[in-house]
Short mmCIF file of C-alpha atoms and ligand atoms in Angstrom, two decimals:
data_model
loop_
_atom_site.label_atom_id
_atom_site.label_comp_id
_atom_site.label_asym_id
_atom_site.label_seq_id
_atom_site.Cartn_x
_atom_site.Cartn_y
_atom_site.Cartn_z
CA MET A 30 14.71 58.21 1.77
CA THR A 31 18.07 56.94 3.03
CA LYS A 32 17.78 54.25 5.64
CA SER A 33 19.47 55.06 8.96
CA ALA A 34 20.02 53.86 12.52
CA ARG A 35 21.86 55.35 15.43
CA VAL A 36 24.05 52.24 15.57
CA VAL A 37 24.65 49.98 12.57
CA ILE A 38 26.31 46.69 13.50
CA VAL A 39 27.96 44.92 10.57
CA GLY A 40 28.11 41.17 11.26
CA GLY A 41 25.45 38.99 12.89
CA GLY A 42 27.69 36.59 14.80
CA LEU A 43 28.02 36.12 18.56
CA GLU A 44 29.73 39.43 19.23
CA GLY A 45 27.58 41.66 17.04
CA LEU A 46 24.39 40.09 18.39
CA ALA A 47 25.57 40.21 22.04
CA THR A 48 26.19 43.93 21.52
CA ALA A 49 22.79 44.47 19.88
CA TRP A 50 21.15 42.72 22.84
CA SER A 51 23.13 44.72 25.42
CA LEU A 52 22.42 48.05 23.70
CA ALA A 53 18.72 47.24 23.62
CA GLU A 54 18.74 46.18 27.30
CA ARG A 55 20.18 49.61 28.05
CA GLY A 56 17.40 51.32 26.11
CA GLU A 57 19.24 51.95 22.83
CA THR A 58 16.98 50.20 20.35
CA ASP A 59 17.72 52.28 17.25
CA VAL A 60 20.11 49.56 16.18
CA LEU A 61 20.33 47.79 12.83
CA VAL A 62 22.31 44.55 12.41
CA LEU A 63 23.44 43.78 8.85
CA GLU A 64 24.46 40.21 8.11
CA ARG A 65 25.64 39.15 4.68
CA GLU A 66 24.32 35.60 5.01
CA THR A 67 22.23 34.31 7.93
CA LEU A 68 22.76 34.97 11.63
CA CYS A 69 25.60 32.97 13.19
CA SER A 70 26.62 31.48 9.84
CA GLY A 71 30.22 32.69 10.28
CA MET A 72 32.80 31.30 12.70
CA THR A 73 30.24 31.27 15.53
CA GLY A 74 28.75 28.17 13.91
CA LYS A 75 32.11 26.40 14.23
CA SER A 76 32.87 27.24 17.84
CA SER A 77 33.74 24.52 20.34
CA GLY A 78 31.88 26.58 22.92
CA ILE A 79 34.22 25.85 25.81
CA VAL A 80 33.52 27.86 28.94
CA ARG A 81 36.27 28.46 31.50
CA CYS A 82 37.48 31.41 33.51
CA HIS A 83 41.08 30.25 33.33
CA TYR A 84 42.80 33.33 31.90
CA GLY A 85 46.02 35.10 32.78
CA VAL A 86 44.49 38.52 32.00
CA PRO A 87 42.25 39.56 34.92
CA SER A 88 39.73 41.45 32.74
CA LEU A 89 39.24 38.33 30.61
CA ALA A 90 38.82 36.07 33.65
CA ALA A 91 36.21 38.51 35.00
CA MET A 92 34.46 38.62 31.62
CA ALA A 93 34.37 34.82 31.43
CA TRP A 94 32.99 34.67 34.96
CA HIS A 95 30.20 37.05 33.91
CA GLY A 96 29.62 34.72 30.94
CA VAL A 97 29.27 31.67 33.20
CA GLN A 98 26.65 33.47 35.28
CA VAL A 99 24.64 34.63 32.25
CA PHE A 100 24.82 31.20 30.60
CA ALA A 101 23.69 29.50 33.81
CA GLU A 102 20.56 31.68 33.78
CA ALA A 103 20.02 31.52 30.03
CA GLU A 104 16.58 29.90 30.20
CA GLU A 105 15.37 32.76 32.39
CA ILE A 106 17.09 35.54 30.44
CA PHE A 107 16.41 34.35 26.90
CA GLY A 108 13.51 31.93 27.41
CA THR A 109 15.44 29.20 25.61
CA ASP A 110 18.13 26.56 26.08
CA ILE A 111 21.54 27.70 24.77
CA GLY A 112 23.11 24.27 25.14
CA PHE A 113 25.14 25.23 28.21
CA ARG A 114 26.24 22.16 30.15
CA GLN A 115 28.09 22.73 33.42
CA THR A 116 30.24 19.64 33.14
CA GLY A 117 33.07 21.32 35.02
CA TYR A 118 36.39 22.36 33.48
CA ILE A 119 39.86 21.03 34.32
CA VAL A 120 43.17 22.46 33.19
CA GLY A 121 46.26 20.29 33.63
CA VAL A 122 49.88 21.55 33.51
CA GLY A 123 53.33 19.99 33.67
CA GLU A 124 56.09 20.48 36.25
CA ASN A 125 57.31 23.67 34.48
CA ASN A 126 53.96 25.43 34.83
CA THR A 127 52.85 24.80 38.40
CA GLU A 128 53.77 28.34 39.50
CA PRO A 129 51.76 30.20 36.84
CA LEU A 130 48.85 27.84 37.51
CA ALA A 131 48.90 28.66 41.23
CA ALA A 132 49.17 32.40 40.51
CA ASN A 133 46.29 32.27 38.03
CA VAL A 134 44.09 30.34 40.45
CA ALA A 135 44.79 32.90 43.20
CA MET A 136 43.88 35.71 40.80
CA HIS A 137 40.65 33.92 39.80
CA ARG A 138 39.68 33.40 43.44
CA ALA A 139 40.21 37.09 44.12
CA LEU A 140 37.70 37.79 41.33
CA GLY A 141 35.17 35.46 42.97
CA VAL A 142 35.51 32.60 40.48
CA PRO A 143 34.81 29.23 42.10
CA VAL A 144 37.99 27.25 41.37
CA GLU A 145 39.84 24.48 43.22
CA ASN A 146 43.25 22.89 43.04
CA ILE A 147 42.65 19.17 42.73
CA ASP A 148 45.05 16.24 42.58
CA ALA A 149 45.34 13.42 40.07
CA ASN A 150 43.13 11.10 42.14
CA GLU A 151 40.34 13.65 42.16
CA VAL A 152 40.71 14.14 38.39
CA ARG A 153 40.48 10.36 37.89
CA THR A 154 37.28 10.31 39.95
CA LEU A 155 35.80 12.95 37.66
CA TRP A 156 37.10 11.25 34.49
CA PRO A 157 37.67 7.50 35.04
CA GLY A 158 40.35 6.04 32.77
CA ILE A 159 42.15 9.31 32.07
CA SER A 160 45.96 8.99 32.01
CA LEU A 161 47.71 11.72 33.97
CA ASP A 162 51.41 10.81 33.79
CA ASP A 163 52.28 14.05 32.00
CA PHE A 164 50.75 16.36 34.58
CA ALA A 165 51.99 17.91 37.80
CA ALA A 166 49.01 20.08 38.82
CA PHE A 167 45.39 20.77 37.97
CA ALA A 168 42.80 23.49 38.50
CA TYR A 169 39.10 22.64 38.49
CA GLU A 170 36.20 25.00 37.83
CA PRO A 171 33.04 23.12 38.80
CA LEU A 172 30.80 25.70 37.08
CA GLY A 173 32.65 25.65 33.73
CA GLY A 174 31.85 23.38 30.78
CA HIS A 175 30.64 24.13 27.29
CA GLY A 176 27.75 25.67 25.45
CA ASP A 177 26.38 25.84 21.93
CA ALA A 178 27.62 29.03 20.29
CA TYR A 179 25.04 28.92 17.50
CA MET A 180 22.14 28.56 19.93
CA THR A 181 23.63 31.28 22.15
CA GLY A 182 24.07 33.74 19.29
CA MET A 183 20.54 33.08 18.06
CA ALA A 184 19.24 33.66 21.61
CA TYR A 185 21.01 37.07 21.71
CA GLY A 186 19.53 37.91 18.30
CA THR A 187 16.00 36.87 19.23
CA LYS A 188 16.12 38.81 22.48
CA ALA A 189 17.52 41.90 20.73
CA ARG A 190 14.74 41.76 18.13
CA ARG A 191 12.10 41.41 20.82
CA LEU A 192 13.46 44.58 22.39
CA GLY A 193 13.24 46.48 19.10
CA VAL A 194 16.55 45.93 17.29
CA ARG A 195 16.24 45.51 13.51
CA VAL A 196 18.08 42.67 11.82
CA GLN A 197 18.62 42.48 8.07
CA GLN A 198 20.07 39.24 6.71
CA SER A 199 21.37 38.60 3.17
CA THR A 200 22.81 42.11 3.27
CA ALA A 201 26.52 42.35 2.63
CA VAL A 202 28.33 45.60 3.32
CA ALA A 203 30.72 46.54 0.53
CA SER A 204 32.30 49.63 2.11
CA LEU A 205 32.16 52.15 4.90
CA LEU A 206 30.95 55.68 4.11
CA GLN A 207 33.48 58.27 5.15
CA ARG A 208 33.52 62.07 5.12
CA GLU A 209 36.58 64.02 4.02
CA ASN A 210 37.50 64.63 7.67
CA GLY A 211 37.79 60.85 8.14
CA GLU A 212 34.53 60.36 10.03
CA VAL A 213 32.60 57.19 9.22
CA TYR A 214 28.90 57.96 8.82
CA GLY A 215 27.38 54.75 7.46
CA VAL A 216 27.81 51.83 5.11
CA ARG A 217 27.19 51.02 1.46
CA THR A 218 25.83 47.55 0.74
CA THR A 219 26.85 45.40 -2.22
CA THR A 220 23.54 46.31 -3.87
CA GLY A 221 24.52 49.99 -3.71
CA GLU A 222 22.21 51.00 -0.87
CA ASP A 223 23.57 53.60 1.57
CA ILE A 224 22.63 53.27 5.25
CA HIS A 225 23.57 56.15 7.55
CA ALA A 226 24.58 55.78 11.20
CA ASP A 227 26.00 57.80 14.07
CA THR A 228 28.23 54.81 14.80
CA VAL A 229 29.16 51.78 12.73
CA VAL A 230 30.25 48.73 14.71
CA LEU A 231 32.50 46.38 12.78
CA ALA A 232 31.76 42.85 14.06
CA THR A 233 32.80 40.90 11.01
CA GLY A 234 35.39 38.60 12.58
CA VAL A 235 37.95 37.20 10.14
CA TRP A 236 36.42 39.26 7.33
CA SER A 237 37.14 42.61 9.02
CA PRO A 238 40.45 43.76 7.46
CA ALA A 239 38.98 44.34 3.98
CA LEU A 240 36.05 46.36 5.33
CA GLY A 241 38.26 48.40 7.68
CA ALA A 242 40.51 49.24 4.74
CA THR A 243 37.62 50.93 2.92
CA ALA A 244 37.90 53.67 5.61
CA GLY A 245 41.69 53.57 5.75
CA VAL A 246 41.68 51.63 9.05
CA GLU A 247 44.14 48.79 9.34
CA VAL A 248 42.47 45.99 11.30
CA PRO A 249 45.36 43.86 12.57
CA ILE A 250 43.84 40.41 12.35
CA ARG A 251 44.66 37.28 10.42
CA ALA A 252 42.65 34.12 9.86
CA GLN A 253 44.24 31.13 11.63
CA ARG A 254 42.78 27.82 10.49
CA GLU A 255 41.91 25.37 13.27
CA PRO A 256 40.73 21.83 12.61
CA ILE A 257 38.37 20.00 14.98
CA LEU A 258 37.98 16.22 15.30
CA LEU A 259 34.90 14.35 16.47
CA VAL A 260 35.84 10.95 17.83
CA ASP A 261 33.59 8.03 18.71
CA GLN A 262 35.36 6.22 21.56
CA GLY A 263 33.51 2.99 20.81
CA GLU A 264 30.99 3.67 23.53
CA PRO A 265 29.29 6.94 24.53
CA THR A 266 31.51 9.20 26.63
CA PRO A 267 29.93 9.64 30.06
CA ASP A 268 29.37 13.10 31.56
CA VAL A 269 32.99 14.13 32.08
CA PRO A 270 34.47 17.59 32.57
CA THR A 271 35.94 19.58 29.71
CA PHE A 272 39.70 19.01 29.84
CA SER A 273 42.42 21.40 28.73
CA ASP A 274 45.82 19.73 28.39
CA LEU A 275 48.54 22.36 28.58
CA VAL A 276 51.31 19.78 28.26
CA ASN A 277 50.36 18.26 24.90
CA LEU A 278 48.36 21.33 23.90
CA HIS A 279 44.89 20.15 23.03
CA TYR A 280 41.42 20.24 24.59
CA VAL A 281 38.73 17.61 24.84
CA ARG A 282 35.05 17.76 25.65
CA ARG A 283 31.99 15.61 25.35
CA GLU A 284 29.53 16.17 22.51
CA PRO A 285 25.80 15.82 23.25
CA ASN A 286 25.76 12.50 21.27
CA GLY A 287 28.56 10.99 23.39
CA ASP A 288 31.40 11.60 20.92
CA LEU A 289 34.51 13.50 21.97
CA LEU A 290 35.26 16.89 20.44
CA VAL A 291 39.03 17.39 20.19
CA GLY A 292 40.62 20.75 19.46
CA ASN A 293 44.13 22.11 19.15
CA SER A 294 45.86 24.53 21.54
CA ASP A 295 49.29 24.47 19.93
CA HIS A 296 49.74 27.83 18.23
CA SER A 297 53.52 27.55 17.74
CA ALA A 298 53.17 27.11 13.95
CA PRO A 299 49.88 28.78 12.99
CA GLU A 300 48.36 28.00 9.61
CA PHE A 301 47.06 31.21 8.08
CA ALA A 302 44.21 30.83 5.61
CA ASP A 303 41.85 32.67 3.33
CA PRO A 304 38.57 32.67 5.31
CA ASP A 305 36.62 32.41 2.04
CA ASP A 306 38.67 29.53 0.68
CA TYR A 307 40.07 27.04 3.18
CA SER A 308 39.78 23.30 3.63
CA ASN A 309 36.94 22.34 5.95
CA ARG A 310 38.55 18.97 6.74
CA ALA A 311 41.52 18.01 8.89
CA THR A 312 44.52 16.67 6.96
CA ASP A 313 45.77 13.11 7.51
CA ASP A 314 48.93 14.46 9.17
CA TYR A 315 46.91 16.58 11.57
CA ILE A 316 44.59 13.67 12.40
CA GLU A 317 47.58 11.43 13.14
CA THR A 318 49.11 13.95 15.56
CA ALA A 319 45.82 14.76 17.26
CA ILE A 320 44.84 11.13 17.71
CA ALA A 321 48.27 10.31 19.17
CA LYS A 322 47.73 13.03 21.80
CA LEU A 323 44.22 11.77 22.50
CA ASP A 324 45.47 8.19 22.86
CA ARG A 325 48.03 9.37 25.38
CA LEU A 326 45.31 11.05 27.47
CA LEU A 327 42.71 8.28 27.06
CA PRO A 328 44.62 5.05 26.42
CA GLY A 329 41.62 2.88 27.29
CA MET A 330 39.22 4.05 24.55
CA PRO A 331 37.37 0.81 23.72
CA ASP A 332 37.10 1.05 19.92
CA PRO A 333 37.95 4.56 18.75
CA ARG A 334 37.13 5.83 15.28
CA LEU A 335 36.85 9.21 13.67
CA SER A 336 33.24 10.38 13.28
CA SER A 337 34.09 13.49 11.29
CA THR A 338 36.32 16.53 11.04
CA TYR A 339 35.83 20.16 10.13
CA ALA A 340 37.78 23.41 10.44
CA GLY A 341 37.18 27.03 11.34
CA CYS A 342 39.32 30.15 11.41
CA TYR A 343 40.26 32.22 14.45
CA ASP A 344 40.40 35.98 13.86
CA ILE A 345 43.71 36.45 15.63
CA THR A 346 45.29 39.73 16.64
CA PRO A 347 49.04 40.08 17.34
CA ASP A 348 48.43 39.37 21.09
CA TYR A 349 45.58 36.86 20.64
CA ASN A 350 43.18 39.20 22.40
CA PRO A 351 40.22 41.17 21.05
CA ILE A 352 39.91 44.78 20.01
CA ILE A 353 36.82 46.36 21.57
CA GLY A 354 36.62 50.12 21.18
CA PRO A 355 36.86 53.12 18.87
CA SER A 356 39.03 52.88 15.77
CA PRO A 357 41.27 55.67 14.46
CA ALA A 358 38.34 56.73 12.21
CA PRO A 359 35.73 58.59 14.29
CA GLY A 360 32.32 56.89 14.09
CA LEU A 361 33.83 53.42 13.54
CA PHE A 362 33.88 51.08 16.55
CA LEU A 363 35.82 47.81 16.37
CA LEU A 364 34.53 44.55 17.84
CA VAL A 365 36.96 42.10 16.30
CA GLY A 366 39.87 39.75 16.90
CA PHE A 367 38.39 37.33 19.40
CA SER A 368 41.27 34.99 18.58
CA GLY A 369 39.51 31.70 19.30
CA HIS A 370 38.10 32.59 22.71
CA GLY A 371 35.12 34.83 22.04
CA TYR A 372 32.32 32.46 23.06
CA LYS A 373 32.62 32.40 26.84
CA ILE A 374 33.20 36.13 27.10
CA SER A 375 30.44 37.14 24.65
CA PRO A 376 27.88 38.29 27.27
CA ALA A 377 30.55 40.53 28.80
CA VAL A 378 31.72 41.68 25.37
CA GLY A 379 28.20 42.86 24.58
CA ARG A 380 27.95 44.60 27.93
CA LEU A 381 31.38 46.26 27.58
CA ALA A 382 30.71 47.37 23.99
CA ALA A 383 27.36 48.89 25.03
CA ASP A 384 29.07 50.63 27.98
CA LEU A 385 31.78 52.07 25.74
CA LEU A 386 29.33 53.12 23.03
CA LEU A 387 26.90 54.78 25.44
CA ASP A 388 29.12 56.01 28.30
CA GLY A 389 32.71 55.69 27.06
CA ILE A 390 33.65 53.62 30.11
CA SER A 391 33.22 50.07 31.44
CA SER A 392 30.50 49.71 34.09
CA ASP A 393 32.30 46.71 35.63
CA PRO A 394 35.26 47.70 37.83
CA THR A 395 36.83 44.26 37.26
CA VAL A 396 36.82 44.74 33.48
CA ASP A 397 39.17 47.45 32.28
CA GLY A 398 37.88 48.64 28.91
CA ALA A 399 41.30 50.14 28.13
CA ASP A 400 42.78 46.62 27.98
CA PHE A 401 41.13 46.06 24.60
CA ARG A 402 41.84 49.34 22.87
CA TYR A 403 43.16 49.43 19.32
CA SER A 404 46.07 51.71 20.18
CA ARG A 405 47.84 49.04 22.28
CA PHE A 406 49.41 47.67 19.10
CA GLU A 407 50.57 51.09 17.87
CA LYS A 408 52.09 51.77 21.29
CA GLY A 409 53.78 48.35 21.38
CA LYS A 410 51.89 47.43 24.55
CA PRO A 411 50.15 44.13 23.82
CA LEU A 412 47.69 42.69 26.32
CA ALA A 413 49.59 39.88 28.00
CA SER A 414 48.93 37.26 30.66
CA LEU A 415 50.20 38.21 34.12
CA ASN A 416 51.27 34.59 34.61
CA PRO A 417 52.17 33.15 31.21
CA TYR A 418 52.57 29.42 30.72
CA VAL A 419 55.86 28.08 29.38
CA GLY A 420 55.17 26.62 25.92
CA ALA A 421 51.50 27.59 26.00
CA GLY A 422 51.73 31.36 25.87
CA GLU A 423 48.53 31.76 23.91
CA MET A 424 46.47 30.33 26.80
CA ARG A 425 45.41 33.87 27.53
C1 LIG B 765 37.01 26.26 15.48
C2 LIG B 765 36.69 27.26 16.54
C3 LIG B 765 36.60 26.86 17.87
C4 LIG B 765 36.32 27.81 18.86
N1 LIG B 765 36.18 27.39 20.15
C5 LIG B 765 35.91 28.29 21.12
C6 LIG B 765 35.74 27.87 22.47
O1 LIG B 765 35.84 26.67 22.76
N2 LIG B 765 35.46 28.79 23.42
C7 LIG B 765 35.38 30.12 23.12
O2 LIG B 765 35.17 30.94 24.04
N3 LIG B 765 35.50 30.55 21.84
C8 LIG B 765 35.76 29.67 20.85
N4 LIG B 765 35.89 30.09 19.55
C9 LIG B 765 35.81 31.52 19.28
C10 LIG B 765 34.39 32.04 19.11
O3 LIG B 765 33.56 31.07 18.53
C11 LIG B 765 34.47 33.27 18.23
O4 LIG B 765 35.32 34.22 18.88
C12 LIG B 765 33.13 33.92 17.98
O5 LIG B 765 32.18 33.00 17.49
C13 LIG B 765 33.32 35.03 16.96
O6 LIG B 765 32.11 35.67 16.79
P1 LIG B 765 32.08 36.96 15.86
O7 LIG B 765 30.72 37.52 15.96
O8 LIG B 765 33.22 37.85 16.17
O9 LIG B 765 32.42 36.39 14.39
P2 LIG B 765 31.53 35.54 13.37
O10 LIG B 765 30.69 34.54 14.02
O11 LIG B 765 32.44 35.05 12.31
O12 LIG B 765 30.54 36.64 12.80
C14 LIG B 765 30.92 37.60 11.83
C15 LIG B 765 29.74 37.75 10.90
O13 LIG B 765 30.00 38.82 9.99
C16 LIG B 765 29.39 38.49 8.76
N5 LIG B 765 30.01 39.31 7.72
C17 LIG B 765 31.28 39.21 7.24
N6 LIG B 765 31.49 40.13 6.31
C18 LIG B 765 30.34 40.85 6.18
C19 LIG B 765 29.93 41.94 5.36
N7 LIG B 765 30.77 42.47 4.46
N8 LIG B 765 28.68 42.43 5.49
C20 LIG B 765 27.81 41.89 6.41
N9 LIG B 765 28.14 40.84 7.19
C21 LIG B 765 29.39 40.33 7.08
C22 LIG B 765 29.68 37.00 8.61
O14 LIG B 765 28.80 36.39 7.70
C23 LIG B 765 29.50 36.51 10.05
O15 LIG B 765 28.20 36.02 10.30
C24 LIG B 765 36.15 29.18 18.53
C25 LIG B 765 36.25 29.57 17.19
C26 LIG B 765 36.50 28.64 16.20
C27 LIG B 765 36.60 29.09 14.77
#
């Protein structure tokens, strides 16, 4: 007998599992998640897990705010720690970006996000020793911080399973099954098994274009390699806020062991990579540039040394925003292209995907489901920040 489920989700990362959980919460438990390796073994396992509501797209700010609220109640919702630490989040901008910062903060306040404008003295109180010469203004979200994307994804998966969702690991999908009229009606695994579904959800991140192509759907994402550094300052970093530097284009947060995690926000010269064959280490040139930026921000590090480096790939779309919605092939729903910012919004992504799959419309009036539709690229209407930053346009 052919295996079947009403909804087959291909990809057991944060977004696929958040959707499985949300569908099950809404009573749709005939859901099967297929993961080619083990849950959260894809890019979710490499996420920096930064949580902020600072977006220039109102739907995304509202989705991140929903994420903060879910993460803050994670123990209650999932019965487990997801590593969320509300260290606070600061974004700092230069003279040329004070206006967009003010406009974004006003927009966030209107959405109910707790956010304050703070001055350099207040930043120095929160992070003693930080050097702020490059900055003209700051916004502070006291409820932001960072979480552990692996633990979060596993919590979604565990909760979904408890509610009745089936999860099958070590099951790679080779192709989508498609009728002559173009409708997708299931998947074929690499072992030749066919699994039928009313809807197939493609949640395969950077690996999505090849699978989409098996049903003639062009998935407009590319893999952008992003290295991460872990730096031992010479003494454990105290509990400081997560800091996003929109002048020198990097971000810094504390690791649970007291190291600093340092990531890049300069997307002016993206490095595209093969997600199945890329270097998992930062190059010497990259390390030199990143450490110079870090030194400028934290000139008083007592005895800094590199603990380690690794790299992941963002699944970027042309506008650095996700695609959440039906594809041109009926029966195929896209949940891809989170472009390096899919952690904080994942609870809202699951909720929106479940809304669209079950009702065809977002249940949250502050989140416009149409923002994320596939057709925006065909129509030449990318999803753009209302208040873009000069030189940091990809800070969505
Ligand atoms: C280095 C890095 C730092 C980041 N930092 C942040 C951050 O600070 N804050 C933030 O909000 N976001 C961040 N992100 C983004 C966030 O982590 C991602 O958007 C999110 O984890 C993507 O989840 P996903 O489920 O879409 O993809 P993935 O986690 O990659 O999951 C896709 C899954 O599909 C599976 N799969 C692939 N092909 C097949 C197949 N043929 N059959 C079956 N299964 C298949 C894979 O094995 C994988 O498990 C970061 C990402 C990276 C890479």
